[in-house]
Amino acid sequence: MARFGNSVALLRDREFAALAGTAFARSQAYSTILIALALYAETFGTTGFIEGLFGTAFALVQLAIVLPLGRKVDTGNAKRYLLAGFLVNVATFLGFMLVQSPEHVILVRMVQGLGASMLWITGATIIGEISPDGERGRWLGSYNQFASFSSLAGDLLGGYLLYAYGFTETYLVLTLITLGTFVLVYAFLRDNPGGRKDPEEAGGLETFRSLIDLGMLRALVTFRFTFSVGKMAVIIFLPIYARTEFGISAFAIGWIMAGGKLTKALTQGFVGNLTDRLGRKHYFVAVGALLYGLGTAAIPLASYFEGSVAPVEISYLGDTQVLGGAFFALFGAYSILGIADSIRLPASMALFVEEGEQYDSVASAMSLRSISWKVGQVVGPVLVGTVMDFVSTEAGFLLAAGFIAFATASFVVQSRFAARAAAAESGRPAAGDD
């Protein structure tokens, strides 16, 4: 694909290649551990509420760190925070090797939340800062495209390692990958790649108050509060649903997750270029969110297709997997979610960077992007998990879809008002009014 070729071409830039390695290590670890959580849920016989805490514990630490971390990256040496994030991730893998109970899983997920925040906020901010003028959408879209392919590798490789070898060997592989990426970033990324803002001018809460006064950024933050409730419930519970309800193997769960990652990876670079050419980025956010809600509502169809579709046997590496109707239903639903994210993500990231530039505070804007997500990520998994305990698993997924639909409708209204206000200030017609 030509557009994917454009993304690959960026690897000739050594700094982009090192940061793509960061996305690789972070995304692969994240997706592998999500599959591992499904195995922990089955092993320990956890309730929906406890499974929700697997997600909430991760998000709670991120919620506490994103604002101070964003300010530190704005005013300090971002490279140091990136390197420290790799070491925290290594500590996470060592911790997972030792877990013996659901409480241990929750505690290690908190450590993982710290490391993931350091890698995500810092990596995305550096990409936004060092990308050439007029190519930010391409750089951000390509960065996320590599993250998607890396997450896909985590689904397939991580799922297979968990299925064939177990936890310890899987975490050892993740440790080696992370340490290798540490070396790449240390060698090729410039020193102090962010930190453009003078510490005396970085007014802490004042900067965030100024940013939140921007209409489009406020619409995005409000949208992510509610959208994240639904999406994070899907991310946590879909693998658990596949394992505990239908007995799908870790490797086959990896295939389900890979379906969405593949559609996302193949299309996100193209959509990033499209947002650069067409503008009107808030439309891309709304369309992607609406499609995500439809994909989420389709997840409960797995219970209908299981038994209605004849199982298929697939042999590989001397082993045979039996894939029933639930597998194909979940694979299709998650593929839709991947397309939805490829439409929404590049536009969302570009909008946050553009709004942050108005106050020379890109990292602070990205921190607001992250913290607005974390509020829903803290609440969503335990809320949906509780509904799954007291009503049904299918009802929990439908509740998640409802949150996504509400978030999308609210964003459409707020973003149109923000676009019109911005157009009035600049003296040009608002997008959608011509």
CSV table of C-alpha atoms in Angstrom, one decimal:
chain,number,residue,atom,x,y,z
A,1,MET,CA,0.0,0.0,0.0
A,2,ALA,CA,1.4,3.4,-1.0
A,3,ARG,CA,0.3,5.2,2.1
A,4,PHE,CA,1.9,2.6,4.3
A,5,GLY,CA,5.0,3.1,2.2
A,6,ASN,CA,4.9,6.7,3.2
A,7,SER,CA,4.9,5.6,6.9
A,8,VAL,CA,7.8,3.2,6.3
A,9,ALA,CA,9.8,5.9,4.5
A,10,LEU,CA,9.9,7.8,7.8
A,11,LEU,CA,12.0,5.1,9.3
A,12,ARG,CA,14.9,6.6,7.3
A,13,ASP,CA,14.8,9.3,10.0
A,14,ARG,CA,16.8,7.8,12.9
A,15,GLU,CA,14.9,9.7,15.5
A,16,PHE,CA,11.5,8.6,14.1
A,17,ALA,CA,12.8,5.1,13.9
A,18,ALA,CA,13.8,5.2,17.6
A,19,LEU,CA,10.4,6.6,18.6
A,20,ALA,CA,8.7,3.9,16.5
A,21,GLY,CA,10.7,1.4,18.6
A,22,THR,CA,9.2,3.1,21.6
A,23,ALA,CA,5.7,2.5,20.2
A,24,PHE,CA,6.6,-1.0,19.4
A,25,ALA,CA,7.8,-1.9,23.0
A,26,ARG,CA,4.9,-0.1,24.6
A,27,SER,CA,2.1,-1.5,22.4
A,28,GLN,CA,3.4,-5.0,22.3
A,29,ALA,CA,3.6,-5.2,26.1
A,30,TYR,CA,0.2,-3.6,26.6
A,31,SER,CA,-1.6,-6.0,24.3
A,32,THR,CA,0.2,-9.1,25.6
A,33,ILE,CA,-0.7,-8.2,29.2
A,34,LEU,CA,-4.4,-7.7,28.2
A,35,ILE,CA,-4.5,-11.4,27.1
A,36,ALA,CA,-2.7,-12.4,30.3
A,37,LEU,CA,-5.4,-10.7,32.3
A,38,ALA,CA,-8.0,-13.0,30.8
A,39,LEU,CA,-5.9,-15.9,31.9
A,40,TYR,CA,-5.6,-14.5,35.4
A,41,ALA,CA,-9.4,-14.0,35.5
A,42,GLU,CA,-10.0,-17.6,34.7
A,43,THR,CA,-7.2,-18.9,37.0
A,44,PHE,CA,-8.4,-16.9,40.1
A,45,GLY,CA,-12.2,-17.1,39.3
A,46,THR,CA,-12.6,-13.4,39.6
A,47,THR,CA,-15.9,-11.4,39.5
A,48,GLY,CA,-16.7,-8.7,37.1
A,49,PHE,CA,-15.9,-6.0,39.7
A,50,ILE,CA,-12.5,-7.5,40.4
A,51,GLU,CA,-11.8,-7.7,36.7
A,52,GLY,CA,-12.8,-4.1,36.4
A,53,LEU,CA,-10.2,-3.3,39.0
A,54,PHE,CA,-7.6,-4.7,36.7
A,55,GLY,CA,-8.3,-1.7,34.5
A,56,THR,CA,-9.1,0.8,37.2
A,57,ALA,CA,-5.8,0.2,39.1
A,58,PHE,CA,-3.9,0.8,35.9
A,59,ALA,CA,-5.8,4.0,35.1
A,60,LEU,CA,-5.7,5.4,38.7
A,61,VAL,CA,-2.0,5.8,38.7
A,62,GLN,CA,-2.0,7.3,35.2
A,63,LEU,CA,-4.7,9.8,36.4
A,64,ALA,CA,-2.4,10.9,39.2
A,65,ILE,CA,0.8,11.3,37.0
A,66,VAL,CA,-0.3,12.8,33.7
A,67,LEU,CA,-0.6,16.4,34.7
A,68,PRO,CA,2.8,16.7,36.6
A,69,LEU,CA,4.5,14.6,33.9
A,70,GLY,CA,3.2,16.8,31.1
A,71,ARG,CA,4.5,19.9,32.8
A,72,LYS,CA,7.9,18.2,33.4
A,73,VAL,CA,8.1,17.2,29.7
A,74,ASP,CA,7.2,20.8,28.7
A,75,THR,CA,10.0,22.3,30.8
A,76,GLY,CA,12.6,19.6,31.0
A,77,ASN,CA,14.5,16.9,29.1
A,78,ALA,CA,11.9,14.6,27.6
A,79,LYS,CA,14.4,12.0,26.7
A,80,ARG,CA,15.2,11.2,30.3
A,81,TYR,CA,11.6,10.5,31.1
A,82,LEU,CA,11.3,8.2,28.1
A,83,LEU,CA,14.3,6.2,29.2
A,84,ALA,CA,13.0,6.0,32.8
A,85,GLY,CA,9.7,4.7,31.4
A,86,PHE,CA,11.5,1.7,29.8
A,87,LEU,CA,13.0,0.8,33.2
A,88,VAL,CA,9.6,1.0,34.9
A,89,ASN,CA,8.2,-1.4,32.3
A,90,VAL,CA,11.0,-3.9,33.0
A,91,ALA,CA,10.0,-3.7,36.7
A,92,THR,CA,6.4,-4.4,35.6
A,93,PHE,CA,7.4,-7.6,33.8
A,94,LEU,CA,9.4,-8.8,36.8
A,95,GLY,CA,6.4,-8.2,39.0
A,96,PHE,CA,4.0,-10.1,36.8
A,97,MET,CA,6.3,-13.1,37.1
A,98,LEU,CA,5.7,-13.2,40.8
A,99,VAL,CA,1.9,-12.8,41.1
A,100,GLN,CA,0.0,-15.3,43.2
A,101,SER,CA,-3.5,-13.7,43.6
A,102,PRO,CA,-5.8,-11.1,42.1
A,103,GLU,CA,-4.5,-8.5,44.6
A,104,HIS,CA,-1.0,-9.0,43.2
A,105,VAL,CA,-2.3,-8.5,39.7
A,106,ILE,CA,-3.9,-5.2,40.7
A,107,LEU,CA,-0.7,-3.9,42.4
A,108,VAL,CA,1.5,-4.8,39.4
A,109,ARG,CA,-1.1,-3.1,37.1
A,110,MET,CA,-0.5,0.1,39.1
A,111,VAL,CA,3.2,-0.1,38.3
A,112,GLN,CA,2.4,-0.8,34.7
A,113,GLY,CA,0.2,2.3,34.6
A,114,LEU,CA,3.2,4.4,35.7
A,115,GLY,CA,5.5,3.1,33.0
A,116,ALA,CA,2.8,3.2,30.2
A,117,SER,CA,2.1,6.9,31.0
A,118,MET,CA,5.8,7.8,30.8
A,119,LEU,CA,6.2,6.1,27.5
A,120,TRP,CA,2.9,7.3,25.9
A,121,ILE,CA,2.8,11.0,26.9
A,122,THR,CA,6.5,11.5,26.3
A,123,GLY,CA,6.7,9.6,23.0
A,124,ALA,CA,3.6,11.3,21.5
A,125,THR,CA,4.8,14.7,22.7
A,126,ILE,CA,8.2,14.3,21.2
A,127,ILE,CA,6.7,13.2,17.8
A,128,GLY,CA,4.5,16.3,17.9
A,129,GLU,CA,7.4,18.6,18.7
A,130,ILE,CA,10.0,17.3,16.2
A,131,SER,CA,7.7,16.7,13.2
A,132,PRO,CA,8.3,19.1,10.3
A,133,ASP,CA,5.7,21.9,9.7
A,134,GLY,CA,2.8,20.7,7.6
A,135,GLU,CA,3.6,17.0,8.2
A,136,ARG,CA,2.4,16.5,11.8
A,137,GLY,CA,-0.6,14.5,10.7
A,138,ARG,CA,1.6,12.2,8.7
A,139,TRP,CA,4.1,11.8,11.6
A,140,LEU,CA,1.4,11.2,14.2
A,141,GLY,CA,-0.6,8.9,12.0
A,142,SER,CA,2.5,6.9,11.1
A,143,TYR,CA,3.6,6.8,14.7
A,144,ASN,CA,0.3,5.3,15.7
A,145,GLN,CA,0.4,3.0,12.7
A,146,PHE,CA,3.6,1.5,13.9
A,147,ALA,CA,2.1,1.2,17.4
A,148,SER,CA,-0.9,-0.6,15.9
A,149,PHE,CA,1.4,-3.1,14.0
A,150,SER,CA,3.4,-3.5,17.2
A,151,SER,CA,0.3,-4.2,19.2
A,152,LEU,CA,-0.8,-6.7,16.6
A,153,ALA,CA,2.6,-8.4,17.1
A,154,GLY,CA,1.9,-8.5,20.8
A,155,ASP,CA,-1.5,-10.1,20.2
A,156,LEU,CA,0.0,-12.8,18.0
A,157,LEU,CA,3.4,-13.4,19.6
A,158,GLY,CA,2.2,-12.7,23.1
A,159,GLY,CA,-0.9,-14.8,22.7
A,160,TYR,CA,1.2,-17.7,21.3
A,161,LEU,CA,3.9,-17.4,24.0
A,162,LEU,CA,1.2,-17.4,26.8
A,163,TYR,CA,-0.5,-20.4,25.1
A,164,ALA,CA,2.6,-22.4,24.5
A,165,TYR,CA,5.0,-21.5,27.3
A,166,GLY,CA,3.2,-19.6,30.1
A,167,PHE,CA,3.8,-16.4,31.9
A,168,THR,CA,7.5,-16.4,32.8
A,169,GLU,CA,8.9,-17.0,29.3
A,170,THR,CA,6.5,-14.4,27.9
A,171,TYR,CA,7.6,-11.7,30.3
A,172,LEU,CA,11.2,-12.5,29.7
A,173,VAL,CA,10.7,-11.9,26.0
A,174,LEU,CA,9.0,-8.5,26.7
A,175,THR,CA,11.9,-7.5,28.9
A,176,LEU,CA,14.5,-8.2,26.2
A,177,ILE,CA,12.4,-6.1,23.7
A,178,THR,CA,12.1,-3.2,26.1
A,179,LEU,CA,15.8,-3.1,26.9
A,180,GLY,CA,16.6,-3.2,23.2
A,181,THR,CA,14.4,-0.2,22.6
A,182,PHE,CA,16.0,1.6,25.5
A,183,VAL,CA,19.4,1.3,23.7
A,184,LEU,CA,17.9,2.7,20.4
A,185,VAL,CA,16.4,5.7,22.1
A,186,TYR,CA,19.6,6.4,24.1
A,187,ALA,CA,21.7,6.2,20.9
A,188,PHE,CA,19.6,8.0,18.3
A,189,LEU,CA,17.2,10.5,19.9
A,190,ARG,CA,18.5,14.0,20.4
A,191,ASP,CA,19.0,15.2,23.9
A,192,ASN,CA,16.2,17.4,25.2
A,193,PRO,CA,13.8,16.9,22.2
A,194,GLY,CA,10.9,18.8,23.9
A,195,GLY,CA,10.9,21.3,26.7
A,196,ARG,CA,10.4,24.4,24.7
A,197,LYS,CA,8.6,26.3,27.4
A,198,ASP,CA,10.4,28.3,29.9
A,199,PRO,CA,9.8,27.0,33.5
A,200,GLU,CA,9.0,30.5,34.6
A,201,GLU,CA,6.3,30.7,32.0
A,202,ALA,CA,4.9,27.2,32.7
A,203,GLY,CA,2.3,28.3,35.2
A,204,GLY,CA,1.2,24.9,36.2
A,205,LEU,CA,-2.6,25.0,36.7
A,206,GLU,CA,-2.7,28.4,34.9
A,207,THR,CA,-1.5,26.7,31.7
A,208,PHE,CA,-4.2,24.1,32.0
A,209,ARG,CA,-6.9,26.7,32.7
A,210,SER,CA,-5.8,28.6,29.6
A,211,LEU,CA,-5.9,25.5,27.4
A,212,ILE,CA,-9.3,24.4,28.7
A,213,ASP,CA,-10.7,27.8,27.7
A,214,LEU,CA,-10.1,26.8,24.1
A,215,GLY,CA,-13.5,25.7,22.7
A,216,MET,CA,-12.3,22.8,20.6
A,217,LEU,CA,-10.0,21.5,23.2
A,218,ARG,CA,-12.8,21.6,25.8
A,219,ALA,CA,-15.1,19.7,23.4
A,220,LEU,CA,-12.4,17.0,23.0
A,221,VAL,CA,-11.8,16.7,26.7
A,222,THR,CA,-15.5,16.4,27.5
A,223,PHE,CA,-15.9,13.8,24.7
A,224,ARG,CA,-13.0,11.7,26.0
A,225,PHE,CA,-14.5,11.7,29.6
A,226,THR,CA,-17.5,9.7,28.4
A,227,PHE,CA,-16.1,7.8,25.4
A,228,SER,CA,-13.4,6.3,27.5
A,229,VAL,CA,-15.9,4.7,29.9
A,230,GLY,CA,-17.2,2.6,27.0
A,231,LYS,CA,-14.0,1.9,25.2
A,232,MET,CA,-11.9,0.9,28.2
A,233,ALA,CA,-14.6,-1.5,29.3
A,234,VAL,CA,-14.3,-3.2,25.8
A,235,ILE,CA,-10.5,-3.4,26.0
A,236,ILE,CA,-10.5,-5.0,29.4
A,237,PHE,CA,-13.6,-7.3,29.1
A,238,LEU,CA,-13.5,-8.6,25.5
A,239,PRO,CA,-10.5,-10.9,26.1
A,240,ILE,CA,-12.0,-12.0,29.5
A,241,TYR,CA,-15.4,-12.6,27.8
A,242,ALA,CA,-13.7,-14.7,25.1
A,243,ARG,CA,-11.8,-16.8,27.6
A,244,THR,CA,-14.3,-17.3,30.5
A,245,GLU,CA,-17.5,-17.5,28.5
A,246,PHE,CA,-16.4,-19.5,25.4
A,247,GLY,CA,-13.0,-21.1,26.5
A,248,ILE,CA,-11.1,-19.5,23.6
A,249,SER,CA,-7.4,-20.1,23.9
A,250,ALA,CA,-4.9,-17.3,24.5
A,251,PHE,CA,-3.5,-17.7,21.0
A,252,ALA,CA,-7.0,-17.4,19.4
A,253,ILE,CA,-7.8,-14.4,21.6
A,254,GLY,CA,-4.6,-12.9,20.1
A,255,TRP,CA,-6.1,-13.5,16.6
A,256,ILE,CA,-9.3,-11.7,17.6
A,257,MET,CA,-7.4,-8.7,18.9
A,258,ALA,CA,-5.0,-8.8,15.9
A,259,GLY,CA,-8.0,-8.4,13.6
A,260,GLY,CA,-8.8,-4.9,14.9
A,261,LYS,CA,-5.1,-4.0,15.1
A,262,LEU,CA,-4.5,-5.0,11.5
A,263,THR,CA,-7.4,-2.9,10.1
A,264,LYS,CA,-6.2,0.0,12.3
A,265,ALA,CA,-2.6,-0.3,11.3
A,266,LEU,CA,-3.3,-0.6,7.5
A,267,THR,CA,-5.5,2.5,7.4
A,268,GLN,CA,-4.3,4.9,10.1
A,269,GLY,CA,-1.3,6.3,8.1
A,270,PHE,CA,-3.7,7.0,5.1
A,271,VAL,CA,-6.2,8.7,7.4
A,272,GLY,CA,-3.5,10.8,8.9
A,273,ASN,CA,-2.6,12.1,5.4
A,274,LEU,CA,-6.3,12.6,4.7
A,275,THR,CA,-6.7,14.8,7.8
A,276,ASP,CA,-3.8,16.9,6.6
A,277,ARG,CA,-5.4,17.4,3.2
A,278,LEU,CA,-9.0,17.9,4.1
A,279,GLY,CA,-8.9,19.5,7.5
A,280,ARG,CA,-12.2,19.5,9.5
A,281,LYS,CA,-10.6,17.1,11.9
A,282,HIS,CA,-13.5,17.1,14.4
A,283,TYR,CA,-15.6,15.4,11.7
A,284,PHE,CA,-13.1,12.5,11.6
A,285,VAL,CA,-13.3,12.2,15.4
A,286,ALA,CA,-17.1,12.0,15.4
A,287,VAL,CA,-17.4,9.5,12.5
A,288,GLY,CA,-14.8,7.2,14.1
A,289,ALA,CA,-16.5,7.4,17.5
A,290,LEU,CA,-19.9,6.5,16.0
A,291,LEU,CA,-18.4,3.5,14.3
A,292,TYR,CA,-16.8,2.4,17.5
A,293,GLY,CA,-20.1,2.4,19.3
A,294,LEU,CA,-21.6,0.2,16.6
A,295,GLY,CA,-18.8,-2.3,16.9
A,296,THR,CA,-19.2,-2.4,20.6
A,297,ALA,CA,-22.9,-3.1,20.4
A,298,ALA,CA,-22.0,-6.1,18.1
A,299,ILE,CA,-19.9,-7.9,20.7
A,300,PRO,CA,-22.9,-9.6,22.4
A,301,LEU,CA,-23.7,-11.3,19.1
A,302,ALA,CA,-21.0,-13.7,20.0
A,303,SER,CA,-23.4,-15.6,22.3
A,304,TYR,CA,-25.8,-16.0,19.4
A,305,PHE,CA,-23.2,-17.2,16.8
A,306,GLU,CA,-21.7,-19.7,19.3
A,307,GLY,CA,-23.5,-22.9,18.4
A,308,SER,CA,-25.1,-21.4,15.3
A,309,VAL,CA,-22.0,-21.5,13.2
A,310,ALA,CA,-20.2,-24.8,12.7
A,311,PRO,CA,-16.8,-24.9,14.4
A,312,VAL,CA,-13.7,-24.7,12.2
A,313,GLU,CA,-10.5,-26.6,13.0
A,314,ILE,CA,-7.2,-25.0,12.2
A,315,SER,CA,-3.9,-26.8,12.6
A,316,TYR,CA,-0.5,-25.1,12.9
A,317,LEU,CA,2.8,-25.8,14.6
A,318,GLY,CA,1.7,-29.3,15.4
A,319,ASP,CA,-1.4,-28.1,17.3
A,320,THR,CA,-5.1,-27.7,16.4
A,321,GLN,CA,-7.4,-24.9,17.4
A,322,VAL,CA,-11.2,-25.3,17.3
A,323,LEU,CA,-12.8,-21.9,16.5
A,324,GLY,CA,-16.5,-21.6,17.1
A,325,GLY,CA,-19.1,-19.0,16.1
A,326,ALA,CA,-18.1,-16.8,19.1
A,327,PHE,CA,-14.6,-16.4,17.7
A,328,PHE,CA,-15.8,-15.2,14.3
A,329,ALA,CA,-18.3,-12.8,15.9
A,330,LEU,CA,-15.7,-11.3,18.2
A,331,PHE,CA,-13.1,-11.1,15.4
A,332,GLY,CA,-15.6,-9.2,13.2
A,333,ALA,CA,-16.6,-6.8,15.9
A,334,TYR,CA,-13.0,-6.0,16.9
A,335,SER,CA,-12.1,-5.5,13.3
A,336,ILE,CA,-14.8,-2.8,13.1
A,337,LEU,CA,-13.3,-1.2,16.2
A,338,GLY,CA,-9.9,-1.1,14.5
A,339,ILE,CA,-11.3,0.8,11.5
A,340,ALA,CA,-13.1,3.2,13.9
A,341,ASP,CA,-9.9,4.0,15.8
A,342,SER,CA,-8.0,4.6,12.5
A,343,ILE,CA,-10.5,7.3,11.6
A,344,ARG,CA,-10.6,9.0,15.0
A,345,LEU,CA,-7.1,8.8,16.4
A,346,PRO,CA,-4.9,10.8,14.0
A,347,ALA,CA,-7.5,13.7,14.0
A,348,SER,CA,-7.8,13.7,17.7
A,349,MET,CA,-4.1,13.8,18.3
A,350,ALA,CA,-3.5,16.5,15.7
A,351,LEU,CA,-6.3,18.6,17.2
A,352,PHE,CA,-4.7,18.4,20.7
A,353,VAL,CA,-1.3,19.3,19.4
A,354,GLU,CA,-2.7,22.3,17.4
A,355,GLU,CA,-4.6,23.6,20.4
A,356,GLY,CA,-1.6,23.2,22.7
A,357,GLU,CA,0.6,25.2,20.3
A,358,GLN,CA,-1.5,28.2,20.9
A,359,TYR,CA,0.1,28.4,24.4
A,360,ASP,CA,3.4,26.7,23.5
A,361,SER,CA,2.3,23.8,25.7
A,362,VAL,CA,1.9,20.8,23.5
A,363,ALA,CA,2.8,18.3,26.3
A,364,SER,CA,0.3,20.0,28.7
A,365,ALA,CA,-2.4,19.6,26.0
A,366,MET,CA,-1.4,15.9,25.6
A,367,SER,CA,-1.6,15.5,29.3
A,368,LEU,CA,-5.2,16.9,29.3
A,369,ARG,CA,-5.9,14.5,26.5
A,370,SER,CA,-4.6,11.7,28.7
A,371,ILE,CA,-6.2,12.7,32.0
A,372,SER,CA,-9.6,13.1,30.4
A,373,TRP,CA,-9.3,9.6,29.2
A,374,LYS,CA,-8.2,8.3,32.6
A,375,VAL,CA,-11.2,9.6,34.4
A,376,GLY,CA,-13.4,7.3,32.3
A,377,GLN,CA,-10.9,4.6,32.4
A,378,VAL,CA,-11.0,4.6,36.2
A,379,VAL,CA,-14.8,4.5,36.4
A,380,GLY,CA,-15.7,2.5,33.3
A,381,PRO,CA,-14.3,-1.0,34.0
A,382,VAL,CA,-15.7,-1.2,37.6
A,383,LEU,CA,-19.0,0.2,36.5
A,384,VAL,CA,-19.4,-2.1,33.6
A,385,GLY,CA,-18.0,-5.0,35.6
A,386,THR,CA,-20.6,-4.5,38.3
A,387,VAL,CA,-23.4,-4.5,35.7
A,388,MET,CA,-22.0,-7.8,34.3
A,389,ASP,CA,-22.1,-9.2,37.8
A,390,PHE,CA,-25.7,-8.2,38.6
A,391,VAL,CA,-27.3,-8.3,35.1
A,392,SER,CA,-25.3,-10.0,32.4
A,393,THR,CA,-22.1,-9.8,30.4
A,394,GLU,CA,-24.0,-8.8,27.3
A,395,ALA,CA,-25.8,-6.0,29.2
A,396,GLY,CA,-22.4,-4.6,30.2
A,397,PHE,CA,-21.2,-4.3,26.6
A,398,LEU,CA,-24.5,-2.6,25.6
A,399,LEU,CA,-24.0,-0.1,28.5
A,400,ALA,CA,-20.5,0.6,27.1
A,401,ALA,CA,-22.0,1.2,23.6
A,402,GLY,CA,-24.5,3.6,25.2
A,403,PHE,CA,-21.7,5.7,26.8
A,404,ILE,CA,-20.0,5.9,23.4
A,405,ALA,CA,-23.1,7.0,21.6
A,406,PHE,CA,-23.8,9.7,24.2
A,407,ALA,CA,-20.2,10.9,23.9
A,408,THR,CA,-20.4,11.1,20.2
A,409,ALA,CA,-23.6,13.1,20.1
A,410,SER,CA,-22.3,15.6,22.7
A,411,PHE,CA,-19.1,16.1,20.8
A,412,VAL,CA,-20.9,16.8,17.5
A,413,VAL,CA,-22.8,19.7,19.2
A,414,GLN,CA,-19.8,21.1,21.1
A,415,SER,CA,-17.3,20.9,18.3
A,416,ARG,CA,-19.6,22.6,15.8
A,417,PHE,CA,-20.0,25.5,18.2
A,418,ALA,CA,-16.2,25.6,18.7
A,419,ALA,CA,-15.5,25.6,15.0
A,420,ARG,CA,-18.0,28.4,14.4
A,421,ALA,CA,-16.5,30.5,17.2
A,422,ALA,CA,-13.0,30.0,15.8
A,423,ALA,CA,-14.2,30.8,12.3
A,424,ALA,CA,-15.8,34.0,13.5
A,425,GLU,CA,-12.6,35.1,15.2
A,426,SER,CA,-10.6,34.5,12.0
A,427,GLY,CA,-13.2,36.0,9.7
A,428,ARG,CA,-13.7,32.8,7.5
A,429,PRO,CA,-16.8,30.5,7.1
A,430,ALA,CA,-17.0,27.6,9.6
A,431,ALA,CA,-16.5,24.1,8.2
A,432,GLY,CA,-19.9,22.7,7.3
A,433,ASP,CA,-21.4,26.2,6.8
A,434,ASP,CA,-20.2,26.5,3.2
